[in-house]
Tab-separated table of C-alpha atoms and ligand atoms in Angstrom:
chain	number	residue	atom	x	y	z
A	244	UNK	CA	65.716	73.083	84.070
A	245	UNK	CA	66.844	69.479	83.634
A	246	UNK	CA	67.700	69.411	87.285
A	247	UNK	CA	64.224	70.463	88.380
A	248	UNK	CA	62.856	67.636	86.225
A	249	UNK	CA	65.129	65.112	87.905
A	250	UNK	CA	64.230	66.450	91.308
A	251	UNK	CA	60.491	66.341	90.554
A	252	UNK	CA	60.831	62.704	89.611
A	253	UNK	CA	63.214	61.954	92.521
A	254	UNK	CA	65.868	60.584	90.158
A	255	UNK	CA	69.496	60.409	91.277
A	256	UNK	CA	71.076	63.789	90.767
A	257	UNK	CA	74.561	62.421	89.932
A	258	UNK	CA	73.719	59.943	87.152
A	259	UNK	CA	70.025	60.382	86.457
A	260	UNK	CA	70.386	62.376	83.233
A	261	UNK	CA	69.427	59.480	80.949
A	262	UNK	CA	66.791	58.066	83.253
A	263	UNK	CA	63.127	58.852	82.931
A	264	UNK	CA	61.682	56.907	85.915
A	265	UNK	CA	62.828	56.743	89.412
A	266	UNK	CA	64.550	53.762	91.067
A	267	UNK	CA	62.396	51.805	93.430
A	268	UNK	CA	63.107	52.236	97.137
A	269	UNK	CA	64.044	48.609	97.390
A	270	UNK	CA	66.588	48.944	94.565
A	271	UNK	CA	67.964	52.024	96.237
A	272	UNK	CA	68.429	50.156	99.493
A	273	UNK	CA	69.916	47.231	97.635
A	274	UNK	CA	72.506	49.250	95.824
A	275	UNK	CA	73.373	51.767	98.523
A	276	UNK	CA	76.688	51.347	100.320
A	277	UNK	CA	76.700	54.513	102.385
A	278	UNK	CA	75.822	52.641	105.561
A	279	UNK	CA	79.250	51.095	105.565
A	280	UNK	CA	81.441	53.103	103.182
A	281	UNK	CA	80.921	56.323	105.101
A	282	UNK	CA	83.781	54.992	107.104
A	283	UNK	CA	86.003	56.108	104.197
A	284	UNK	CA	84.760	59.742	104.393
A	285	UNK	CA	88.023	61.152	105.740
A	286	UNK	CA	89.993	59.550	102.956
A	287	UNK	CA	87.422	60.468	100.358
A	288	UNK	CA	87.828	64.093	101.322
A	289	UNK	CA	91.609	63.836	101.381
A	290	UNK	CA	91.403	62.404	97.899
A	291	UNK	CA	89.101	65.212	96.690
A	292	UNK	CA	91.383	67.863	98.220
A	293	UNK	CA	94.373	66.499	96.287
A	294	UNK	CA	92.295	66.171	93.071
A	295	UNK	CA	91.146	69.790	93.445
A	296	UNK	CA	94.686	71.023	93.904
A	297	UNK	CA	95.695	69.072	90.751
A	298	UNK	CA	92.758	70.461	88.747
A	299	UNK	CA	93.932	73.990	89.557
A	300	UNK	CA	97.517	73.117	88.650
A	301	UNK	CA	96.443	72.059	85.141
A	302	UNK	CA	94.142	75.029	84.716
A	303	UNK	CA	90.724	73.332	85.010
A	304	UNK	CA	89.962	75.286	88.193
A	305	UNK	CA	90.863	78.862	89.046
A	306	UNK	CA	92.607	79.424	92.325
A	307	UNK	CA	89.409	80.954	93.796
A	308	UNK	CA	87.437	77.942	92.822
A	309	UNK	CA	90.069	75.634	94.288
A	310	UNK	CA	90.058	77.592	97.499
A	311	UNK	CA	86.282	77.576	97.785
A	312	UNK	CA	86.040	73.807	97.088
A	313	UNK	CA	88.802	72.948	99.543
A	314	UNK	CA	87.471	75.185	102.294
A	315	UNK	CA	84.000	73.681	101.901
A	316	UNK	CA	85.332	70.137	101.848
A	317	UNK	CA	87.145	70.882	105.141
A	318	UNK	CA	83.910	72.131	106.595
A	319	UNK	CA	82.157	68.956	105.462
A	320	UNK	CA	84.878	66.948	107.061
A	321	UNK	CA	84.342	68.773	110.350
A	322	UNK	CA	80.640	68.147	110.284
A	323	UNK	CA	81.249	64.486	109.595
A	324	UNK	CA	83.655	64.305	112.486
A	325	UNK	CA	81.171	66.008	114.741
A	326	UNK	CA	78.443	63.589	113.699
A	327	UNK	CA	76.225	66.356	112.310
A	328	UNK	CA	76.524	65.379	108.664
A	329	UNK	CA	73.326	63.901	107.272
A	330	UNK	CA	73.992	60.800	105.265
A	331	UNK	CA	71.368	59.889	102.694
A	332	UNK	CA	70.772	56.462	101.288
A	333	UNK	CA	69.227	58.103	98.235
A	334	UNK	CA	72.719	59.360	97.391
A	335	UNK	CA	74.091	55.791	97.332
A	336	UNK	CA	77.583	56.060	98.615
A	337	UNK	CA	80.130	58.116	100.484
A	338	UNK	CA	81.367	59.829	97.299
A	339	UNK	CA	78.001	61.099	96.165
A	340	UNK	CA	76.924	62.123	99.613
A	341	UNK	CA	80.005	64.358	100.012
A	342	UNK	CA	79.760	65.725	96.474
A	343	UNK	CA	76.115	66.532	96.912
A	344	UNK	CA	76.820	68.316	100.203
A	345	UNK	CA	79.546	70.336	98.466
A	346	UNK	CA	77.225	71.374	95.647
A	347	UNK	CA	74.493	72.198	98.125
A	348	UNK	CA	77.004	74.490	99.879
A	349	UNK	CA	78.644	76.280	96.900
A	350	UNK	CA	76.498	75.562	93.903
A	351	UNK	CA	77.917	75.191	90.409
A	352	UNK	CA	81.588	75.368	91.494
A	353	UNK	CA	81.039	72.193	93.457
A	354	UNK	CA	79.912	70.442	90.316
A	355	UNK	CA	83.374	70.860	88.818
A	356	UNK	CA	85.041	68.606	91.397
A	357	UNK	CA	84.317	65.391	89.581
A	358	UNK	CA	86.164	66.583	86.400
A	359	UNK	CA	88.608	63.975	85.101
A	360	UNK	CA	87.802	61.297	87.650
A	361	UNK	CA	85.223	58.627	88.311
A	362	UNK	CA	83.927	56.860	91.394
A	363	UNK	CA	85.807	53.851	90.089
A	364	UNK	CA	89.266	55.330	90.625
A	365	UNK	CA	88.042	57.271	93.611
A	366	UNK	CA	86.903	54.252	95.615
A	367	UNK	CA	90.100	52.341	94.940
A	368	UNK	CA	92.107	55.385	96.076
A	369	UNK	CA	90.024	55.814	99.207
A	370	UNK	CA	90.342	52.150	100.222
A	371	UNK	CA	94.117	52.124	99.599
A	372	UNK	CA	94.589	55.269	101.713
A	373	UNK	CA	92.445	53.841	104.508
A	374	UNK	CA	94.126	50.479	104.425
A	375	UNK	CA	97.631	52.001	104.605
A	376	UNK	CA	96.668	53.730	107.862
A	377	UNK	CA	95.247	50.488	109.235
A	378	UNK	CA	98.396	48.596	108.228
A	379	UNK	CA	100.535	51.148	110.072
A	380	UNK	CA	98.416	50.706	113.242
A	381	UNK	CA	98.358	46.895	112.925
A	382	UNK	CA	102.078	46.610	112.377
A	383	UNK	CA	102.802	48.629	115.504
A	384	UNK	CA	100.336	46.534	117.562
A	385	UNK	CA	102.107	43.372	116.328
A	386	UNK	CA	105.420	44.722	117.612
A	387	UNK	CA	103.763	45.375	120.999
A	388	UNK	CA	102.469	41.811	121.075
A	389	UNK	CA	105.944	40.488	120.195
A	390	UNK	CA	107.522	42.637	122.889
A	391	UNK	CA	105.227	41.189	125.596
A	392	UNK	CA	105.796	37.636	124.361
A	393	UNK	CA	109.523	38.020	124.279
A	394	UNK	CA	109.585	39.649	127.736
A	395	UNK	CA	107.779	36.575	129.072
A	396	UNK	CA	110.444	34.437	127.329
A	397	UNK	CA	113.152	36.352	129.158
A	398	UNK	CA	111.420	35.840	132.489
A	399	UNK	CA	110.856	32.134	131.797
A	400	UNK	CA	114.030	31.300	129.886
A	401	UNK	CA	114.867	28.430	132.223
A	402	UNK	CA	111.393	27.259	133.091
A	403	UNK	CA	111.191	23.618	132.029
A	404	UNK	CA	108.062	22.165	130.427
A	405	UNK	CA	107.359	19.183	128.256
A	406	UNK	CA	107.448	19.838	124.501
A	407	UNK	CA	104.733	18.023	122.578
A	408	UNK	CA	104.419	16.374	119.281
A	409	UNK	CA	101.034	14.870	118.471
A	410	UNK	CA	100.084	16.386	121.827
A	411	UNK	CA	102.117	13.576	123.431
A	412	UNK	CA	105.095	14.401	125.611
A	413	UNK	CA	108.043	14.512	123.292
A	414	UNK	CA	111.146	16.194	124.797
A	415	UNK	CA	111.728	18.734	127.600
A	416	UNK	CA	111.902	22.299	126.421
A	417	UNK	CA	111.952	25.661	128.127
A	418	UNK	CA	108.802	27.790	128.348
A	419	UNK	CA	110.893	30.707	127.123
A	420	UNK	CA	111.699	28.695	124.015
A	421	UNK	CA	108.028	28.075	123.439
A	422	UNK	CA	107.344	31.808	123.735
A	423	UNK	CA	110.042	32.533	121.213
A	424	UNK	CA	108.310	30.119	118.806
A	425	UNK	CA	105.155	32.273	119.139
A	426	UNK	CA	107.308	35.349	118.475
A	427	UNK	CA	108.621	33.881	115.226
A	428	UNK	CA	105.095	33.551	113.923
A	429	UNK	CA	104.351	37.193	114.607
A	430	UNK	CA	107.713	38.194	113.158
A	431	UNK	CA	106.740	36.601	109.838
A	432	UNK	CA	103.307	38.221	110.053
A	433	UNK	CA	104.944	41.599	110.498
A	434	UNK	CA	107.135	41.032	107.468
A	435	UNK	CA	104.210	39.857	105.399
A	436	UNK	CA	102.218	42.903	106.341
A	437	UNK	CA	104.967	45.293	105.425
A	438	UNK	CA	105.390	43.526	102.118
A	439	UNK	CA	101.650	43.739	101.442
A	440	UNK	CA	101.775	47.485	102.196
A	441	UNK	CA	104.141	47.962	99.245
A	442	UNK	CA	101.354	46.928	96.859
A	443	UNK	CA	98.620	48.867	98.692
A	444	UNK	CA	100.812	51.990	98.305
A	445	UNK	CA	99.990	52.680	94.653
A	446	UNK	CA	97.872	55.544	93.360
A	447	UNK	CA	95.006	54.628	91.015
A	448	UNK	CA	93.606	58.203	90.868
A	449	UNK	CA	93.541	59.427	87.282
A	450	UNK	CA	92.412	56.096	85.849
A	451	UNK	CA	88.907	57.565	85.906
A	452	UNK	CA	86.208	55.089	84.887
A	453	UNK	CA	88.402	52.750	82.865
A	454	UNK	CA	90.426	54.447	80.150
A	455	UNK	CA	91.943	57.380	81.934
A	456	UNK	CA	90.925	60.912	81.029
A	457	UNK	CA	91.379	63.367	78.173
A	458	UNK	CA	92.425	66.096	80.623
A	459	UNK	CA	96.186	66.585	80.971
A	460	UNK	CA	96.195	65.434	84.561
A	461	UNK	CA	99.279	65.436	86.747
A	462	UNK	CA	99.189	62.096	88.570
A	463	UNK	CA	102.477	62.644	90.385
A	464	UNK	CA	101.005	65.746	91.918
A	465	UNK	CA	98.105	63.877	93.543
A	466	UNK	CA	100.357	61.012	94.464
A	467	UNK	CA	102.714	63.338	96.335
A	468	UNK	CA	99.847	65.083	98.146
A	469	UNK	CA	98.278	61.787	99.131
A	470	UNK	CA	101.512	60.220	100.175
A	471	UNK	CA	101.600	57.427	97.617
A	472	UNK	CA	105.029	56.283	96.511
A	473	UNK	CA	103.883	54.735	93.266
A	474	UNK	CA	101.403	55.478	90.488
A	475	UNK	CA	99.300	52.695	88.906
A	476	UNK	CA	100.477	51.788	85.452
A	477	UNK	CA	97.329	50.591	83.723
A	478	UNK	CA	94.005	52.279	84.070
A	479	UNK	CA	91.923	49.109	83.498
A	480	UNK	CA	93.835	47.233	86.098
A	481	UNK	CA	93.872	50.117	88.542
A	482	UNK	CA	90.069	50.486	88.745
A	483	UNK	CA	89.325	46.770	88.949
A	484	UNK	CA	92.196	45.357	90.903
A	485	UNK	CA	91.372	44.212	94.450
A	486	UNK	CA	94.494	41.995	94.899
A	487	UNK	CA	95.614	44.351	97.612
A	488	UNK	CA	92.472	43.708	99.618
A	489	UNK	CA	92.836	39.946	99.162
A	490	UNK	CA	96.473	40.086	100.026
A	491	UNK	CA	95.738	41.955	103.220
A	492	UNK	CA	93.001	39.513	104.151
A	493	UNK	CA	95.361	36.632	103.457
A	494	UNK	CA	97.822	38.206	105.825
A	495	UNK	CA	95.017	38.776	108.369
A	496	UNK	CA	93.926	35.148	108.057
A	497	UNK	CA	97.464	33.884	108.654
A	498	UNK	CA	97.911	36.183	111.664
A	499	UNK	CA	94.483	35.069	113.045
A	500	UNK	CA	95.502	31.451	112.474
A	501	UNK	CA	98.557	32.114	114.634
A	502	UNK	CA	96.505	33.838	117.336
A	503	UNK	CA	94.114	30.911	117.241
A	504	UNK	CA	96.817	28.337	117.663
A	505	UNK	CA	98.248	30.223	120.609
A	506	UNK	CA	94.796	30.603	122.121
A	507	UNK	CA	94.316	26.894	121.781
A	508	UNK	CA	97.474	26.283	123.762
A	509	UNK	CA	96.397	28.721	126.463
A	510	UNK	CA	93.087	26.977	126.773
A	511	UNK	CA	94.725	23.529	127.060
A	512	UNK	CA	97.388	24.785	129.468
A	513	UNK	CA	94.797	26.465	131.654
A	514	UNK	CA	92.768	23.247	132.033
A	515	UNK	CA	93.043	21.493	135.437
A	516	UNK	CA	94.327	18.417	133.635
A	517	UNK	CA	97.395	20.396	132.438
A	518	UNK	CA	97.483	23.143	135.055
A	519	UNK	CA	100.520	24.745	133.359
A	520	UNK	CA	99.226	28.302	133.629
A	521	UNK	CA	96.627	30.447	135.256
A	522	UNK	CA	94.993	33.148	133.225
A	523	UNK	CA	94.259	36.175	135.364
A	524	UNK	CA	90.572	36.666	136.240
A	525	UNK	CA	90.524	39.687	133.878
A	526	UNK	CA	90.661	37.327	130.901
A	527	UNK	CA	88.217	34.670	132.109
A	528	UNK	CA	84.532	34.465	132.827
A	529	UNK	CA	82.392	32.242	135.017
A	530	UNK	CA	79.551	29.908	134.347
A	531	UNK	CA	75.932	30.890	135.148
A	532	UNK	CA	75.238	27.391	136.415
A	533	UNK	CA	78.524	25.848	137.582
A	534	UNK	CA	79.930	27.950	140.463
A	535	UNK	CA	83.342	26.362	140.368
A	536	UNK	CA	84.093	27.305	136.733
A	537	UNK	CA	86.638	29.794	135.459
A	538	UNK	CA	86.493	29.649	131.675
A	539	UNK	CA	89.156	30.949	129.303
A	540	UNK	CA	86.513	32.710	127.145
A	541	UNK	CA	88.917	35.310	125.726
A	542	UNK	CA	91.237	32.888	123.957
A	543	UNK	CA	88.201	30.852	123.005
A	544	UNK	CA	86.657	33.881	121.355
A	545	UNK	CA	89.870	34.693	119.508
A	546	UNK	CA	89.941	31.105	118.245
A	547	UNK	CA	86.266	31.467	117.252
A	548	UNK	CA	86.642	34.815	115.502
A	549	UNK	CA	89.340	33.369	113.303
A	550	UNK	CA	86.613	31.625	111.262
A	551	UNK	CA	85.048	34.824	110.119
A	552	UNK	CA	88.376	36.253	108.934
A	553	UNK	CA	89.087	33.051	106.904
A	554	UNK	CA	85.582	33.287	105.523
A	555	UNK	CA	86.059	36.874	104.409
A	556	UNK	CA	89.226	35.918	102.511
A	557	UNK	CA	87.237	33.221	100.762
A	558	UNK	CA	84.384	35.581	99.973
A	559	UNK	CA	86.862	38.122	98.443
A	560	UNK	CA	88.520	35.486	96.286
A	561	UNK	CA	85.140	34.390	95.086
A	562	UNK	CA	84.023	37.964	94.560
A	563	UNK	CA	86.850	38.488	92.056
A	564	UNK	CA	87.081	35.206	90.306
A	565	UNK	CA	84.394	35.767	87.704
A	566	UNK	CA	84.833	39.447	86.977
A	567	UNK	CA	85.763	40.543	83.477
A	568	UNK	CA	87.781	43.742	83.256
A	569	UNK	CA	87.371	46.368	84.315
A	570	UNK	CA	85.184	47.809	87.170
A	571	UNK	CA	82.003	45.959	88.044
A	572	UNK	CA	79.658	46.817	90.814
A	573	UNK	CA	80.502	43.511	92.460
A	574	UNK	CA	83.518	45.313	93.799
A	575	UNK	CA	81.355	47.225	96.241
A	576	UNK	CA	81.134	43.927	98.142
A	577	UNK	CA	84.862	44.122	99.060
A	578	UNK	CA	84.327	46.664	101.817
A	579	UNK	CA	82.424	44.815	104.522
A	580	UNK	CA	84.717	41.770	104.541
A	581	UNK	CA	87.748	44.062	104.612
A	582	UNK	CA	86.433	46.289	107.344
A	583	UNK	CA	85.383	43.349	109.481
A	584	UNK	CA	88.729	41.598	108.976
A	585	UNK	CA	90.632	44.734	110.045
A	586	UNK	CA	88.392	45.302	113.096
A	587	UNK	CA	88.496	41.689	114.194
A	588	UNK	CA	92.235	41.414	113.782
A	589	UNK	CA	92.947	44.641	115.636
A	590	UNK	CA	90.667	43.686	118.546
A	591	UNK	CA	92.162	40.208	118.796
A	592	UNK	CA	95.735	41.510	118.675
A	593	UNK	CA	95.060	44.138	121.325
A	594	UNK	CA	93.420	41.650	123.662
A	595	UNK	CA	96.133	39.113	123.106
A	596	UNK	CA	98.792	41.742	123.778
A	597	UNK	CA	97.053	42.580	127.136
A	598	UNK	CA	96.626	38.909	127.986
A	599	UNK	CA	100.267	37.779	127.550
A	600	UNK	CA	101.663	39.577	130.632
A	601	UNK	CA	98.750	38.099	132.537
A	602	UNK	CA	99.848	34.485	131.950
A	603	UNK	CA	100.869	33.175	135.327
A	604	UNK	CA	103.262	30.287	134.830
A	605	UNK	CA	102.932	27.300	137.080
A	606	UNK	CA	106.530	26.152	137.068
A	607	UNK	CA	106.216	23.144	139.392
A	608	UNK	CA	103.420	21.693	137.409
A	609	UNK	CA	105.272	22.134	134.126
A	610	UNK	CA	108.408	20.564	135.592
A	611	UNK	CA	106.506	17.587	136.973
A	612	UNK	CA	104.918	16.998	133.600
A	613	UNK	CA	108.267	17.338	131.808
A	614	UNK	CA	109.642	14.599	134.016
A	615	UNK	CA	106.897	12.228	133.077
A	616	UNK	CA	106.223	10.566	129.734
A	617	UNK	CA	109.875	9.420	129.171
A	618	UNK	CA	110.730	12.816	127.747
A	619	UNK	CA	114.504	12.183	127.941
A	620	UNK	CA	114.363	8.923	125.941
A	621	UNK	CA	116.024	10.663	122.925
A	622	UNK	CA	118.766	11.949	125.196
A	623	UNK	CA	119.381	8.304	126.283
A	624	UNK	CA	119.527	7.154	122.639
A	625	UNK	CA	122.019	9.973	121.864
A	626	UNK	CA	124.062	8.874	124.917
A	627	UNK	CA	124.324	5.356	123.436
A	628	UNK	CA	125.266	6.779	120.058
A	629	UNK	CA	128.069	8.773	121.717
A	630	UNK	CA	129.252	5.363	123.053
A	631	UNK	CA	129.417	3.995	119.456
A	632	UNK	CA	126.002	2.333	119.275
A	633	UNK	CA	124.426	3.011	115.802
A	634	UNK	CA	121.371	5.270	116.164
A	635	UNK	CA	118.834	2.692	114.962
A	636	UNK	CA	120.101	0.128	117.524
A	637	UNK	CA	120.177	2.779	120.231
A	638	UNK	CA	116.515	3.650	119.350
A	639	UNK	CA	115.590	-0.012	119.804
A	640	UNK	CA	117.386	-0.379	123.096
A	641	UNK	CA	115.744	2.747	124.552
A	642	UNK	CA	112.413	1.511	123.277
A	643	UNK	CA	112.853	-1.625	125.303
A	644	UNK	CA	113.960	0.363	128.344
A	645	UNK	CA	110.833	2.550	128.106
A	646	UNK	CA	108.707	-0.563	127.878
A	647	UNK	CA	110.427	-1.906	130.951
A	648	UNK	CA	109.794	1.418	132.790
A	649	UNK	CA	106.080	1.368	131.754
A	650	UNK	CA	105.751	-2.181	133.133
A	651	UNK	CA	107.568	-1.197	136.353
A	652	UNK	CA	105.387	1.956	136.596
A	653	UNK	CA	108.421	4.195	136.942
A	654	UNK	CA	110.381	6.824	134.910
A	655	UNK	CA	113.657	6.023	133.107
A	656	UNK	CA	115.621	7.837	135.792
A	657	UNK	CA	114.203	5.452	138.430
A	658	UNK	CA	115.650	2.319	136.777
A	659	UNK	CA	118.665	1.088	138.802
A	660	UNK	CA	122.036	0.798	137.058
A	661	UNK	CA	122.136	-3.001	137.145
A	662	UNK	CA	118.857	-3.314	135.295
A	663	UNK	CA	119.970	-0.671	132.870
A	664	UNK	CA	123.108	-2.610	132.015
A	665	UNK	CA	121.032	-5.634	131.118
A	666	UNK	CA	119.749	-3.621	128.087
A	667	UNK	CA	123.192	-2.443	126.944
A	668	UNK	CA	126.638	-3.000	128.390
A	669	UNK	CA	127.848	0.426	127.302
A	670	UNK	CA	125.618	2.046	129.907
A	671	UNK	CA	127.409	3.246	133.025
A	672	UNK	CA	126.709	5.506	135.983
A	673	UNK	CA	127.004	8.695	133.961
A	674	UNK	CA	123.736	7.776	132.242
A	675	UNK	CA	121.772	9.489	134.966
A	676	UNK	CA	123.252	12.864	133.882
A	677	UNK	CA	121.462	12.722	130.542
A	678	UNK	CA	118.246	11.433	131.994
A	679	UNK	CA	117.473	14.642	133.882
A	680	UNK	CA	115.267	17.197	132.160
A	681	UNK	CA	117.690	19.961	133.200
A	682	UNK	CA	120.589	18.192	131.473
A	683	UNK	CA	118.482	17.540	128.417
A	684	UNK	CA	117.523	21.189	127.821
A	685	UNK	CA	121.028	22.417	128.788
A	686	UNK	CA	122.612	20.225	126.149
A	687	UNK	CA	120.570	21.821	123.262
A	688	UNK	CA	122.644	24.969	123.229
A	689	UNK	CA	123.022	25.528	119.504
A	690	UNK	CA	121.394	28.307	117.496
A	691	UNK	CA	117.636	27.870	117.699
A	692	UNK	CA	117.935	25.321	120.522
A	693	UNK	CA	115.997	25.208	123.774
A	694	UNK	CA	118.866	25.646	126.242
A	695	UNK	CA	118.190	28.443	128.820
A	696	UNK	CA	121.388	30.167	127.842
A	697	UNK	CA	120.498	30.163	124.131
A	698	UNK	CA	116.865	31.232	124.865
A	699	UNK	CA	118.018	34.132	126.949
A	700	UNK	CA	120.431	35.220	124.208
A	701	UNK	CA	117.843	34.874	121.463
A	702	UNK	CA	115.192	36.755	123.487
A	703	UNK	CA	117.558	39.681	124.093
A	704	UNK	CA	118.388	39.759	120.403
A	705	UNK	CA	114.664	39.862	119.546
A	706	UNK	CA	113.987	42.643	122.005
A	707	UNK	CA	116.684	44.682	120.384
A	708	UNK	CA	115.300	44.174	116.927
A	709	UNK	CA	111.748	44.999	118.100
A	710	UNK	CA	113.141	48.191	119.628
A	711	UNK	CA	114.865	49.080	116.324
A	712	UNK	CA	111.698	48.476	114.293
A	713	UNK	CA	109.695	50.580	116.767
A	714	UNK	CA	112.286	53.395	116.443
A	715	UNK	CA	112.005	53.349	112.640
A	716	UNK	CA	108.278	54.169	112.678
B	184	LIG	N1	80.170	52.228	95.822
B	184	LIG	C1	81.013	51.829	94.742
B	184	LIG	C2	82.021	50.770	95.206
B	184	LIG	O1	82.128	50.553	96.310
B	184	LIG	C3	81.711	53.062	94.233
B	184	LIG	C4	81.998	52.967	92.775
B	184	LIG	C5	80.758	52.930	91.991
B	184	LIG	N2	80.982	53.062	90.591
B	184	LIG	C6	80.030	52.862	89.720
B	184	LIG	N3	80.326	53.064	88.468
B	184	LIG	N4	78.822	52.460	90.079
B	184	LIG	O2	82.712	50.159	94.441
């Protein structure tokens, strides 16, 4: 009887009991989240299947009822997968759409599903389950990116390029060493992501609206079925906590920041002024007006998309900062930033992974550039130190030599020995050995150094560890 009344007045079937007038269409649109949270449908159904099983275990549902509910939920899942499910904005969100479809299918039995739970613990459970899957995908893409980067390091372990500080030529390095620096950033991202997963992997189901439930629920049962390894320890915290979303987005921001820095380098290196690399045509586009142009739009877009991921982290932090315990509807605003961060990151990682093997290295150009800009000046200072000149004095002497070279419009290696000796009498013929870029990189053969031998060793070690991590999955 009551239901007919609600229907007549078009009041929400799930919570309209105490309402006497209907919500305006505008308010319905304003509050509805089904447009975006339907993405969680598969997880919402998984969560309901586990909850149903638990309700039977504790005697709230008979085994026939459990079977009927579960069978019907599976059918709903199939219709969602096939795209034939009709989502309704009037039913607000993914949870109520699915529950309404269940009740429409099987009547009163369907109405028992929501016993001992609330949308508050349900949504947190759904998001956590969904995010764990995304984390597993992302971590495996990161390993693929690392693998491609390290393989490039192996191929270019002895390719000499200038290393920069302040974007000024600093010291010669190997391109392989530069690639291994990129690898380190992703290695930390991978570790951060796995650490974040530990906190996503916690089951809030059973916290209900805020205080838990009076039914003697078995939270370990649902946790096992859903694949959670921990159960939340406080119902207020469990329904309102979104740290795990923020933590993921902080990871995503850091990873995007890395992708953006690397993209920036690719853009600079591909410029005709640098001419260190060519990006294959697949990753560039032309200009509609300037026929000569080949633009590195792909790394530019990665750099550009980084902004939205940072913005989403900030919006989530702001979303949470003023909320009193426990659940508030504000929390509905966590989904779009999270979804967009996940999508953007995955797309950027995939495209970056594809792009790396398409970096064509212009070795001559890098070498030429490494030989300019007095990149071996530090080697010369170290040479003087090895001949008992205190480092500060050596620094000064080399500074004067560089000044001389600038005035003579030549490189250090072009200064003849007699002129050299006028700057310091400890300099002898063997000075030219340390002035070559090859000698400079070769000498840095300690752990973490740029010597080709060391780079090749480090790269092989990295490939092994990537292989091991891939095998563990
Ligand atoms: N759509 C809501 C969200 O995303 C689900 C929980 C709603 N709970 C409530 N009591 N209104 O957070």
